[in-house]
Amino acid sequence: MGNTVALALAEHVSLIELAAPCEIFGVDRSQLTNSWYDFIICGSGNARAGGWFRPDGYRSLDELVKAHTVIVPGSRYTPGKQPADLVDAVRAAHDAGARIVSVCAGAFVLAAAGLLDGRRATTHWLYADLLATRYPQVKVDPDVLYVDDGDILTSAGKLAGIDMCLHLVRLDYGAAVANDLARRLIMPPLRDGDQAQFIAPLATQGVDHALAELLPWAKAHLAEPLTVVDLARRVHMSTRTLSRHFNAVTGKSPLQWLLTQRIQRAQELLETSNHSIEQIAVQTGMGTAATLRRHFSRAVGMPPDPYRRAFRAGRAPAEFTPMPQQASRGEALPQAS
């Protein structure tokens, strides 16, 4: 598996958009897996993050073409004119086979390079209309955290970039490693890309929100035949009130959230256990192997059996395009039987 990650440093890149990839890809994680990424920073001239911080020993933009993954953060100037040398270097890296990733307004660099033509992409909601107007051939989706289009990934604001970086780890090293890393970073293990950029907070929401005890309890009881009524009763709410809290806290309905947790748990079991598909279906609350296969294929982009084989063969399922992990309003969540 190729694992060189290069961050393209431009003038006035946001410090957090530099620091997050450095923390996730540039820190030794040998305690999580046998190998990790080789991380480099590439820039030109006197490029500095935040207008003042200049990393030691960064390489020229010509080095981007040697990377397997190139991350393009935004900068205070990105929505305006994109540096020609950066645009050319990113295009050359993609032509050489690199996976290209943008954070926040970095999508403008990818668009200027022609990499987003005809593709679905996102950026920070503040810049979405501008991106769509300036590059009408791009299918701009302003309502999601990130978009995975295979060899091109785009994310919304700065913290959404962290979600996308964890998504890349999940693709490259599997759900168990990504979740372990998220725990070390004190982050949720996964917010899928189709989650809304804006989640309207409850008036009483804080550290101790209304679902603070329910969510970890539900994760620990995924094998049980949980229903929305069961969840509502546990926190002494009506189903309507529960749904309102779920939307405010997670950006999902209770059914969508439960299905996402079950798919994540199935990924972990496929990667770390020898349990049969039937056993995993029961342990994740899917009930039957057929139900697990249907929902897993829809969410991950491939059935559980090939997912396990690909992961154990040392080629994480990055070659398969993940699908939105959600259940439609009219679809009943699979229950354990």
XYZ file of C-alpha atoms in Angstrom:
337
model
C 0.000 0.000 0.000
C 1.391 3.411 -0.929
C 1.363 5.648 2.105
C 3.238 8.879 1.378
C 1.118 11.899 2.313
C 2.236 15.345 1.171
C 0.720 18.576 2.447
C 0.885 21.495 0.008
C 1.866 24.599 1.950
C 0.709 27.917 0.482
C 1.016 31.451 1.818
C -1.262 32.140 4.807
C -2.542 28.589 5.187
C -4.616 28.298 8.354
C -2.593 26.910 11.245
C -5.225 24.318 12.141
C -5.396 23.127 8.528
C -1.650 22.544 8.729
C -1.633 21.086 12.239
C -4.455 18.553 11.797
C -2.853 16.603 8.912
C 0.504 16.813 10.700
C -1.019 15.265 13.820
C -2.940 12.532 12.018
C -0.469 11.536 9.297
C 2.867 12.861 10.585
C 3.007 11.351 14.085
C 4.390 7.847 14.611
C 1.411 5.543 15.100
C 3.298 2.251 15.233
C 1.347 1.399 18.384
C -1.779 1.165 16.225
C -0.470 -0.731 13.191
C 2.741 -2.142 11.771
C 3.216 0.673 9.269
C 2.108 4.267 8.987
C 2.270 7.162 6.568
C 5.420 8.904 5.398
C 4.463 12.543 5.813
C 6.102 15.478 4.041
C 5.312 19.176 3.626
C 5.876 20.841 0.265
C 5.775 24.556 -0.517
C 7.340 27.311 -2.543
C 9.137 30.542 -1.782
C 8.511 31.880 1.680
C 5.185 30.129 2.275
C 4.122 30.403 5.902
C 1.154 29.089 7.839
C -0.935 31.767 9.487
C 1.314 34.372 7.898
C 4.160 33.722 10.338
C 4.899 30.018 10.958
C 7.316 28.335 8.574
C 7.976 24.599 9.093
C 11.598 23.507 8.949
C 12.806 21.461 6.034
C 9.776 21.591 3.808
C 10.310 20.484 0.235
C 9.531 22.062 -3.108
C 6.146 21.713 -4.767
C 7.788 19.496 -7.378
C 7.865 16.760 -4.715
C 4.054 16.514 -4.723
C 4.214 14.373 -7.840
C 5.930 11.619 -5.819
C 3.193 11.391 -3.158
C 0.352 8.896 -2.994
C -1.948 11.405 -1.266
C -1.756 15.202 -1.578
C -3.594 17.432 0.907
C -4.404 20.986 -0.174
C -5.525 23.201 2.714
C -7.168 26.552 2.135
C -5.634 29.915 2.868
C -6.881 33.436 3.378
C -6.170 34.107 -0.303
C -7.469 30.825 -1.740
C -11.001 31.952 -2.708
C -9.333 34.736 -4.695
C -6.442 33.972 -7.019
C -4.815 30.565 -6.722
C -1.002 30.422 -7.033
C -0.187 29.091 -10.508
C 2.736 26.966 -9.267
C 0.520 25.275 -6.677
C -2.268 24.628 -9.210
C 0.222 23.143 -11.691
C 1.866 20.964 -9.030
C -1.459 19.597 -7.784
C -2.585 18.824 -11.344
C 0.710 17.057 -12.062
C 0.383 14.983 -8.886
C -3.105 13.878 -9.895
C -1.902 13.020 -13.398
C 0.787 10.875 -11.770
C -1.901 8.918 -9.892
C -2.060 10.678 -6.525
C -5.208 10.899 -4.448
C -5.951 14.629 -4.079
C -7.631 15.981 -0.947
C -8.751 19.529 -0.172
C -9.647 21.104 3.144
C -12.048 24.031 3.305
C -11.245 26.611 0.591
C -8.513 24.372 -0.803
C -11.252 23.158 -3.157
C -10.650 26.312 -5.211
C -7.133 25.082 -6.032
C -8.523 21.737 -7.189
C -11.182 23.503 -9.257
C -8.590 25.805 -10.842
C -6.597 22.699 -11.782
C -9.668 21.295 -13.523
C -9.844 18.320 -11.157
C -13.425 18.965 -10.036
C -15.002 19.318 -13.474
C -18.134 17.180 -13.603
C -17.579 15.981 -10.037
C -19.527 16.455 -6.823
C -17.492 18.480 -4.338
C -17.872 20.613 -1.242
C -16.191 23.478 0.574
C -16.953 25.700 3.548
C -20.551 26.904 3.346
C -19.319 30.512 3.265
C -17.569 29.846 -0.060
C -19.979 27.355 -1.646
C -21.888 29.885 -3.767
C -18.642 31.471 -4.944
C -17.191 28.101 -5.919
C -20.356 27.204 -7.842
C -20.437 30.574 -9.612
C -16.766 30.656 -10.536
C -16.624 27.009 -11.588
C -20.117 26.108 -12.896
C -18.897 22.721 -14.118
C -18.412 21.641 -10.482
C -21.369 20.006 -8.716
C -21.077 21.904 -5.440
C -22.825 20.378 -2.422
C -22.776 22.934 0.408
C -24.606 20.756 2.937
C -22.110 17.990 3.718
C -18.931 17.571 5.751
C -16.904 15.979 2.991
C -17.276 14.277 -0.390
C -15.341 11.145 -1.339
C -15.227 10.837 -5.133
C -12.570 8.146 -5.216
C -9.309 9.804 -6.211
C -10.592 13.277 -5.291
C -11.884 14.209 -1.831
C -13.095 17.621 -0.688
C -14.116 18.765 2.779
C -15.962 21.670 4.322
C -14.548 23.786 7.149
C -11.450 23.184 9.208
C -12.846 20.605 11.638
C -14.585 18.777 8.800
C -11.088 18.341 7.395
C -10.214 16.318 10.499
C -13.245 14.102 9.891
C -12.051 13.568 6.333
C -8.514 12.748 7.483
C -9.926 10.073 9.794
C -11.995 8.838 6.854
C -8.748 8.422 4.881
C -7.214 6.439 7.745
C -10.306 4.251 7.777
C -9.967 3.622 4.039
C -6.237 2.876 4.253
C -5.959 0.977 7.542
C -9.483 -0.062 8.469
C -12.191 0.867 10.943
C -10.469 -0.491 14.056
C -7.302 1.591 13.538
C -9.281 4.723 12.638
C -11.516 4.364 15.682
C -8.523 3.787 17.960
C -6.850 6.908 16.577
C -10.055 8.902 17.056
C -10.200 7.811 20.694
C -6.611 8.942 21.190
C -7.536 12.313 19.707
C -10.682 12.471 21.885
C -12.853 12.633 18.786
C -15.962 10.815 17.603
C -14.826 7.747 15.658
C -16.686 8.735 12.506
C -18.914 11.459 11.187
C -19.820 10.309 7.716
C -19.384 12.755 4.881
C -23.077 13.277 4.180
C -23.686 14.693 7.654
C -24.807 18.320 7.500
C -22.255 21.129 7.987
C -24.764 22.893 10.227
C -26.345 21.076 13.162
C -28.686 23.426 14.983
C -27.855 23.137 18.700
C -30.507 22.691 21.333
C -30.926 25.615 23.670
C -29.841 23.387 26.564
C -27.101 21.565 24.671
C -23.665 21.594 26.218
C -21.244 19.029 27.527
C -24.166 17.177 29.124
C -26.649 17.134 26.275
C -29.886 15.203 26.456
C -28.440 12.107 24.778
C -25.164 11.998 26.698
C -26.080 8.750 28.471
C -28.265 7.239 25.770
C -25.729 7.211 22.912
C -23.019 5.134 24.661
C -25.717 2.841 26.079
C -27.152 2.224 22.613
C -23.669 1.502 21.195
C -23.182 -1.115 23.914
C -26.528 -2.762 23.077
C -26.437 -2.830 19.278
C -27.112 -6.587 19.252
C -30.496 -6.008 20.854
C -33.658 -5.315 18.812
C -33.620 -1.595 19.559
C -36.433 0.548 18.257
C -37.061 4.273 18.401
C -39.738 3.572 21.021
C -37.192 1.672 23.140
C -34.745 4.569 22.982
C -37.432 7.118 23.793
C -38.616 5.153 26.807
C -35.084 4.864 28.171
C -34.733 8.654 28.360
C -38.415 9.249 29.218
C -39.196 11.144 26.023
C -41.781 10.961 23.313
C -40.499 9.624 19.982
C -40.974 13.074 18.454
C -38.888 14.739 21.160
C -36.237 12.043 20.851
C -36.010 12.576 17.088
C -35.599 16.324 17.622
C -32.737 15.723 20.072
C -31.058 13.231 17.742
C -31.172 15.671 14.859
C -29.739 18.448 17.023
C -26.949 16.360 18.557
C -25.982 13.985 15.728
C -27.489 15.504 12.590
C -29.324 12.214 11.982
C -32.602 10.555 12.807
C -32.462 7.787 15.451
C -32.748 5.113 12.720
C -29.978 6.627 10.629
C -27.689 6.934 13.646
C -28.319 3.349 14.764
C -27.656 1.995 11.298
C -24.367 3.927 11.068
C -23.228 2.494 14.416
C -24.133 -1.030 13.311
C -22.213 -0.690 10.050
C -19.165 0.629 11.911
C -19.325 -2.261 14.362
C -19.621 -4.735 11.484
C -16.497 -3.231 9.890
C -14.542 -3.672 13.103
C -15.648 -7.287 13.510
C -14.837 -8.101 9.892
C -11.340 -6.688 10.383
C -10.526 -8.052 13.824
C -12.457 -11.298 14.287
C -13.026 -14.654 12.583
C -16.746 -14.585 13.241
C -18.963 -15.678 10.399
C -21.149 -13.185 8.549
C -24.157 -14.745 10.271
C -22.589 -14.224 13.701
C -21.658 -10.627 12.905
C -25.202 -9.987 11.691
C -26.554 -11.064 15.070
C -23.889 -9.173 17.063
C -24.617 -5.923 15.212
C -28.393 -6.160 15.397
C -28.820 -6.855 11.693
C -30.477 -10.188 12.416
C -29.588 -12.113 9.253
C -26.612 -12.326 6.919
C -28.783 -11.205 4.018
C -29.808 -8.041 5.859
C -26.208 -7.298 6.842
C -24.991 -7.792 3.284
C -27.657 -5.479 1.878
C -27.074 -2.604 4.286
C -23.295 -3.035 4.410
C -22.998 -3.005 0.617
C -25.116 0.117 0.378
C -23.144 1.948 3.076
C -19.561 0.852 2.350
C -19.756 0.214 -1.365
C -18.972 -3.515 -1.277
C -20.320 -6.652 0.471
C -18.852 -7.737 3.837
C -17.147 -10.880 2.482
C -14.970 -9.054 -0.118
C -14.377 -6.280 2.446
C -12.845 -8.795 4.845
C -10.755 -10.443 2.120
C -9.472 -7.105 0.840
C -8.560 -5.918 4.311
C -6.707 -9.103 5.220
C -4.898 -9.178 1.899
C -3.240 -5.921 2.946
C -5.138 -3.733 0.525
C -7.615 -1.687 2.513
C -10.872 -1.132 0.634
C -9.909 2.383 -0.526
C -10.475 1.259 -4.086
C -14.183 1.034 -3.369
C -16.215 4.229 -3.129
C -18.112 4.509 0.196
C -21.782 5.327 -0.012
C -23.785 7.524 2.406
C -24.446 5.616 5.600
C -28.072 6.300 6.245
C -31.536 4.808 6.184
C -34.347 6.429 4.296
C -37.338 7.725 6.186
C -39.602 4.978 4.975
C -37.162 2.126 5.600
C -37.284 0.178 8.817
C -34.015 -0.355 10.604
C -32.931 -4.005 10.674
C -33.673 -5.641 14.008
C -32.099 -8.600 15.690
C -34.310 -11.664 15.559
